[in-house]
Short mmCIF file of C-alpha atoms in Angstrom, two decimals:
data_model
loop_
_atom_site.label_atom_id
_atom_site.label_comp_id
_atom_site.label_asym_id
_atom_site.label_seq_id
_atom_site.Cartn_x
_atom_site.Cartn_y
_atom_site.Cartn_z
CA UNK A 11 -1.65 -0.94 20.77
CA UNK A 12 1.33 -1.19 18.43
CA UNK A 13 1.01 -1.67 14.69
CA UNK A 14 4.06 -3.63 13.63
CA UNK A 15 5.56 -4.39 10.23
CA UNK A 16 4.61 -8.07 10.27
CA UNK A 17 1.15 -8.89 8.89
CA UNK A 18 -1.28 -10.33 11.41
CA UNK A 19 -4.45 -10.36 9.32
CA UNK A 20 -5.50 -10.95 5.75
CA UNK A 21 -8.94 -9.65 4.76
CA UNK A 22 -10.14 -11.07 1.46
CA UNK A 23 -13.11 -10.00 -0.70
CA UNK A 24 -13.49 -13.06 -2.95
CA UNK A 25 -10.94 -12.10 -5.65
CA UNK A 26 -9.58 -9.33 -3.30
CA UNK A 27 -7.46 -9.36 -0.15
CA UNK A 28 -6.32 -7.13 2.67
CA UNK A 29 -3.19 -7.88 4.64
CA UNK A 30 -2.72 -5.93 7.85
CA UNK A 31 -0.54 -6.04 10.92
CA UNK A 32 -1.77 -5.35 14.40
CA UNK A 33 -0.24 -6.55 17.66
CA UNK A 34 -1.60 -5.93 21.10
CA UNK A 35 1.39 -4.45 22.93
CA UNK A 36 2.48 -0.92 23.91
CA UNK A 37 1.49 2.43 22.42
CA UNK A 38 3.67 3.20 19.43
CA UNK A 39 2.82 2.85 15.76
CA UNK A 40 5.56 1.36 13.61
CA UNK A 41 7.88 4.17 12.49
CA UNK A 42 5.39 6.85 13.48
CA UNK A 43 3.30 6.58 10.29
CA UNK A 44 0.51 4.11 9.50
CA UNK A 45 1.32 3.16 5.92
CA UNK A 46 -1.32 1.43 3.78
CA UNK A 47 -0.25 -0.25 0.52
CA UNK A 48 -2.80 -0.73 -2.25
CA UNK A 49 -1.53 -3.68 -4.28
CA UNK A 50 -3.94 -3.99 -7.19
CA UNK A 51 -4.46 -4.70 -10.89
CA UNK A 52 -3.85 -1.29 -12.47
CA UNK A 53 -4.23 -2.16 -16.18
CA UNK A 54 -5.43 -5.78 -16.54
CA UNK A 55 -8.79 -7.50 -16.69
CA UNK A 56 -9.70 -6.61 -13.08
CA UNK A 57 -8.70 -2.96 -13.29
CA UNK A 58 -12.29 -1.77 -13.76
CA UNK A 59 -13.41 -3.28 -10.44
CA UNK A 60 -10.13 -2.61 -8.65
CA UNK A 61 -7.15 -0.67 -10.01
CA UNK A 62 -7.03 3.13 -9.84
CA UNK A 63 -10.56 3.16 -8.40
CA UNK A 64 -9.41 1.03 -5.47
CA UNK A 65 -6.52 3.40 -4.79
CA UNK A 66 -8.90 6.37 -4.86
CA UNK A 67 -11.34 4.56 -2.55
CA UNK A 68 -8.60 3.97 0.03
CA UNK A 69 -7.51 7.61 -0.13
CA UNK A 70 -11.15 8.70 0.32
CA UNK A 71 -11.53 6.35 3.29
CA UNK A 72 -8.39 7.76 4.89
CA UNK A 73 -9.75 11.27 4.39
CA UNK A 74 -13.12 10.29 5.90
CA UNK A 75 -11.25 8.86 8.88
CA UNK A 76 -9.52 12.15 9.46
CA UNK A 77 -6.15 11.22 8.00
CA UNK A 78 -4.77 9.66 11.16
CA UNK A 79 -5.14 6.76 13.57
CA UNK A 80 -3.84 6.42 17.13
CA UNK A 81 -2.58 9.96 16.78
CA UNK A 82 -0.36 9.04 13.85
CA UNK A 83 -0.71 10.13 10.19
CA UNK A 84 -1.88 7.65 7.57
CA UNK A 85 0.09 7.37 4.32
CA UNK A 86 -1.12 5.52 1.19
CA UNK A 87 1.16 3.93 -1.42
CA UNK A 88 0.16 1.86 -4.47
CA UNK A 89 1.64 -0.66 -6.92
CA UNK A 90 0.55 -2.86 -9.83
CA UNK A 91 0.51 -6.60 -9.06
CA UNK A 92 0.30 -7.49 -12.80
CA UNK A 93 -2.28 -10.15 -11.83
CA UNK A 94 0.58 -12.49 -10.91
CA UNK A 95 0.80 -14.14 -7.51
CA UNK A 96 4.61 -14.18 -7.42
CA UNK A 97 4.81 -10.49 -8.30
CA UNK A 98 2.24 -9.61 -5.64
CA UNK A 99 3.89 -11.66 -2.92
CA UNK A 100 7.34 -10.23 -3.68
CA UNK A 101 5.97 -6.69 -3.59
CA UNK A 102 4.09 -7.38 -0.38
CA UNK A 103 7.10 -8.96 1.29
CA UNK A 104 9.30 -6.01 0.28
CA UNK A 105 6.71 -3.52 1.56
CA UNK A 106 6.49 -5.25 4.92
CA UNK A 107 10.20 -5.93 5.31
CA UNK A 108 11.81 -2.74 4.02
CA UNK A 109 9.20 -0.03 3.35
CA UNK A 110 7.47 0.12 6.74
CA UNK A 111 4.09 -0.74 5.20
CA UNK A 112 1.63 -1.74 7.93
CA UNK A 113 -1.32 -2.91 5.82
CA UNK A 114 -1.81 -4.07 2.23
CA UNK A 115 -5.22 -3.93 0.60
CA UNK A 116 -6.97 -5.09 -2.59
CA UNK A 117 -4.51 -7.64 -4.06
CA UNK A 118 -6.95 -8.70 -6.79
CA UNK A 119 -7.65 -12.29 -7.80
CA UNK A 120 -8.00 -15.40 -5.66
CA UNK A 121 -4.61 -16.86 -6.57
CA UNK A 122 -2.98 -13.69 -5.29
CA UNK A 123 -5.18 -13.73 -2.20
CA UNK A 124 -4.28 -17.33 -1.37
CA UNK A 125 -0.57 -16.71 -1.90
CA UNK A 126 -0.80 -13.67 0.36
CA UNK A 127 -2.54 -15.66 3.10
CA UNK A 128 0.36 -18.08 3.07
CA UNK A 129 2.93 -15.29 3.09
CA UNK A 130 1.18 -13.59 6.01
CA UNK A 131 1.09 -16.87 7.93
CA UNK A 132 4.83 -17.22 7.44
CA UNK A 133 5.36 -13.73 8.80
CA UNK A 134 3.33 -14.51 11.89
CA UNK A 135 2.58 -18.13 12.91
CA UNK A 136 -0.90 -19.41 12.11
CA UNK A 137 -2.82 -22.39 10.80
CA UNK A 138 -3.32 -22.97 7.17
CA UNK A 139 -8.49 -21.45 1.21
CA UNK A 140 -9.29 -18.12 2.80
CA UNK A 141 -12.68 -18.81 4.35
CA UNK A 142 -12.54 -22.56 4.91
CA UNK A 143 -9.53 -24.89 4.76
CA UNK A 144 -7.01 -22.05 4.49
CA UNK A 145 -8.59 -19.81 7.07
CA UNK A 146 -5.88 -18.79 9.55
CA UNK A 147 -5.48 -16.68 12.68
CA UNK A 148 -3.95 -14.13 10.28
CA UNK A 149 -7.02 -13.97 8.05
CA UNK A 150 -10.57 -12.57 8.08
CA UNK A 151 -13.00 -12.93 5.17
CA UNK A 152 -15.66 -10.32 4.55
CA UNK A 153 -18.16 -9.34 1.81
CA UNK A 154 -18.94 -11.80 -1.00
CA UNK A 155 -17.18 -15.06 -1.81
CA UNK A 156 -17.47 -17.50 -4.72
CA UNK A 157 -20.14 -19.57 -2.94
CA UNK A 158 -22.36 -16.52 -2.52
CA UNK A 159 -21.78 -15.44 -6.12
CA UNK A 160 -22.68 -18.91 -7.42
CA UNK A 161 -25.54 -19.96 -5.15
CA UNK A 162 -27.98 -17.08 -5.63
CA UNK A 163 -27.89 -17.15 -9.42
CA UNK A 164 -27.57 -20.90 -9.98
CA UNK A 165 -30.24 -21.96 -7.50
CA UNK A 166 -32.73 -19.44 -8.88
CA UNK A 167 -32.21 -20.52 -12.49
CA UNK A 168 -32.44 -24.24 -11.66
CA UNK A 169 -35.78 -23.60 -9.92
CA UNK A 170 -36.90 -22.01 -13.20
CA UNK A 171 -36.15 -25.37 -14.95
CA UNK A 172 -32.95 -23.97 -16.47
CA UNK A 173 -31.19 -27.06 -15.26
CA UNK A 174 -28.48 -27.94 -17.78
CA UNK A 175 -25.32 -25.83 -17.63
CA UNK A 176 -22.08 -25.17 -19.49
CA UNK A 177 -19.39 -22.95 -18.00
CA UNK A 178 -16.99 -20.49 -19.55
CA UNK A 179 -14.39 -20.23 -16.83
CA UNK A 180 -11.32 -18.11 -16.26
CA UNK A 181 -8.38 -20.41 -15.64
CA UNK A 182 -7.30 -19.45 -12.16
CA UNK A 183 -8.29 -20.21 -8.59
CA UNK A 184 -11.26 -17.83 -8.44
CA UNK A 185 -12.80 -19.12 -11.67
CA UNK A 186 -12.31 -22.73 -10.66
CA UNK A 187 -13.95 -22.04 -7.32
CA UNK A 188 -17.00 -20.30 -8.83
CA UNK A 189 -17.44 -23.16 -11.32
CA UNK A 190 -17.22 -25.76 -8.55
CA UNK A 191 -19.63 -23.92 -6.24
CA UNK A 192 -22.13 -23.37 -9.06
CA UNK A 193 -21.79 -27.01 -10.14
CA UNK A 194 -22.58 -28.17 -6.61
CA UNK A 195 -25.68 -25.94 -6.52
CA UNK A 196 -26.90 -27.09 -9.96
CA UNK A 197 -26.47 -30.76 -9.11
CA UNK A 198 -28.04 -30.38 -5.68
CA UNK A 199 -31.11 -28.93 -7.43
CA UNK A 200 -31.37 -31.91 -9.76
CA UNK A 201 -29.61 -30.28 -12.70
CA UNK A 202 -26.56 -31.36 -14.65
CA UNK A 203 -23.37 -29.78 -15.97
CA UNK A 204 -22.54 -30.61 -19.59
CA UNK A 205 -18.99 -29.27 -19.57
CA UNK A 206 -16.79 -26.22 -19.40
CA UNK A 207 -14.26 -24.26 -21.42
CA UNK A 208 -11.41 -22.50 -19.60
CA UNK A 209 -9.73 -19.38 -20.92
CA UNK A 210 -6.48 -17.70 -19.80
CA UNK A 211 -6.60 -14.45 -17.86
CA UNK A 212 -5.23 -12.52 -20.87
CA UNK A 213 -7.75 -13.90 -23.40
CA UNK A 214 -9.09 -11.34 -25.86
CA UNK A 215 -10.84 -13.62 -28.40
CA UNK A 216 -13.63 -15.70 -26.85
CA UNK A 217 -15.00 -17.17 -30.10
CA UNK A 218 -13.80 -20.74 -29.56
CA UNK A 219 -15.07 -20.86 -25.96
CA UNK A 220 -18.47 -19.49 -26.90
CA UNK A 221 -18.79 -21.90 -29.85
CA UNK A 222 -18.16 -24.79 -27.46
CA UNK A 223 -20.82 -23.47 -25.11
CA UNK A 224 -23.25 -23.06 -28.00
CA UNK A 225 -22.57 -26.59 -29.29
CA UNK A 226 -23.28 -28.03 -25.83
CA UNK A 227 -26.98 -27.11 -26.16
CA UNK A 228 -26.99 -26.35 -22.43
CA UNK A 229 -29.94 -24.29 -21.24
CA UNK A 230 -27.59 -21.98 -19.34
CA UNK A 231 -24.11 -20.72 -20.16
CA UNK A 232 -22.56 -19.68 -16.88
CA UNK A 233 -19.69 -17.20 -16.99
CA UNK A 234 -17.33 -18.09 -14.16
CA UNK A 235 -15.00 -15.31 -15.16
CA UNK A 236 -14.38 -11.73 -14.09
CA UNK A 237 -13.85 -8.11 -14.98
CA UNK A 238 -13.21 -7.23 -18.61
CA UNK A 239 -12.91 -10.92 -19.50
CA UNK A 240 -16.54 -11.43 -18.42
CA UNK A 241 -17.65 -8.41 -20.44
CA UNK A 242 -15.87 -9.64 -23.59
CA UNK A 243 -17.19 -13.20 -23.19
CA UNK A 244 -20.80 -12.03 -22.77
CA UNK A 245 -20.50 -9.67 -25.75
CA UNK A 246 -19.18 -12.55 -27.87
CA UNK A 247 -22.06 -14.78 -26.76
CA UNK A 248 -24.49 -12.07 -27.80
CA UNK A 249 -22.79 -11.68 -31.18
CA UNK A 250 -23.04 -15.45 -31.75
CA UNK A 251 -26.76 -15.40 -30.98
CA UNK A 252 -26.83 -17.74 -27.97
CA UNK A 253 -29.86 -16.07 -26.41
CA UNK A 254 -31.68 -16.03 -29.73
CA UNK A 255 -30.97 -19.77 -29.89
CA UNK A 256 -32.66 -20.31 -26.53
CA UNK A 257 -29.68 -20.36 -24.17
CA UNK A 258 -29.67 -18.20 -21.04
CA UNK A 259 -26.52 -16.29 -20.13
CA UNK A 260 -25.62 -16.12 -16.44
CA UNK A 261 -22.81 -13.99 -15.09
CA UNK A 262 -21.45 -15.46 -11.85
CA UNK A 263 -18.95 -12.77 -10.93
CA UNK A 264 -19.04 -9.10 -9.91
CA UNK A 265 -18.81 -6.42 -12.60
CA UNK A 266 -18.56 -2.69 -12.27
CA UNK A 267 -21.52 -0.50 -13.25
CA UNK A 268 -19.39 0.92 -16.07
CA UNK A 269 -18.84 -2.59 -17.42
CA UNK A 270 -22.52 -3.53 -17.16
CA UNK A 271 -23.46 -0.41 -19.11
CA UNK A 272 -21.27 -1.53 -22.03
CA UNK A 273 -23.17 -4.81 -22.42
CA UNK A 274 -25.91 -5.28 -25.03
CA UNK A 275 -29.33 -4.55 -23.57
CA UNK A 276 -30.54 -7.99 -24.60
CA UNK A 277 -27.87 -10.08 -22.88
CA UNK A 278 -29.60 -10.77 -19.55
#
């Protein structure tokens, strides 16, 4: 089996993606080294659930695997995607085309994942959203997705008669998808959505978004956001007394244990 420099698969974990290249021909690996690129958010709002920790995790996995595959050494390189799809795609393309990178992992948010799926499909022909309408022969989806993140929480709360919702949503593909999936679940359960407020990925002040959620009088404020943005939004909601006013706060995205531990004990 030869591992070439053109990507043949994209593995995406909701807001995270893995692009790899494997072709089923003879018995030589690229330039003699299996090179894995970790393209991740090093300093932005997703850095606590990706970033340096993702790089370390890959290095640990390589070590656990014995440091080689098919008799060839495994090398790990890393770069910051700045949470921008164009930056990520340009870095990925350069890695594949000129740096002999065989696989790219992590990528970060859904917009970056979707852009990378398309780039991978261009590198190696395939059909064209990661799990459903944009699933391709160059892509495999594993672990959680936005449907799973939304359904468990939303369906449980609606069954508890917490059936009117307002969303605070991060304004990119992943946030939009979580909001849509949660909306579908709420409405299917007989509930209703009263509105949403969308914030940019670099938001630091969530006061206006939380005040809109509070004014909605919704029984549940759903946070369709991620990473440090989710932490800051939930902290702001606590400071503004939403729970004390009778509104439930529901996080609909993954957070690291370190982030959860920074939240007020009364938020959930």
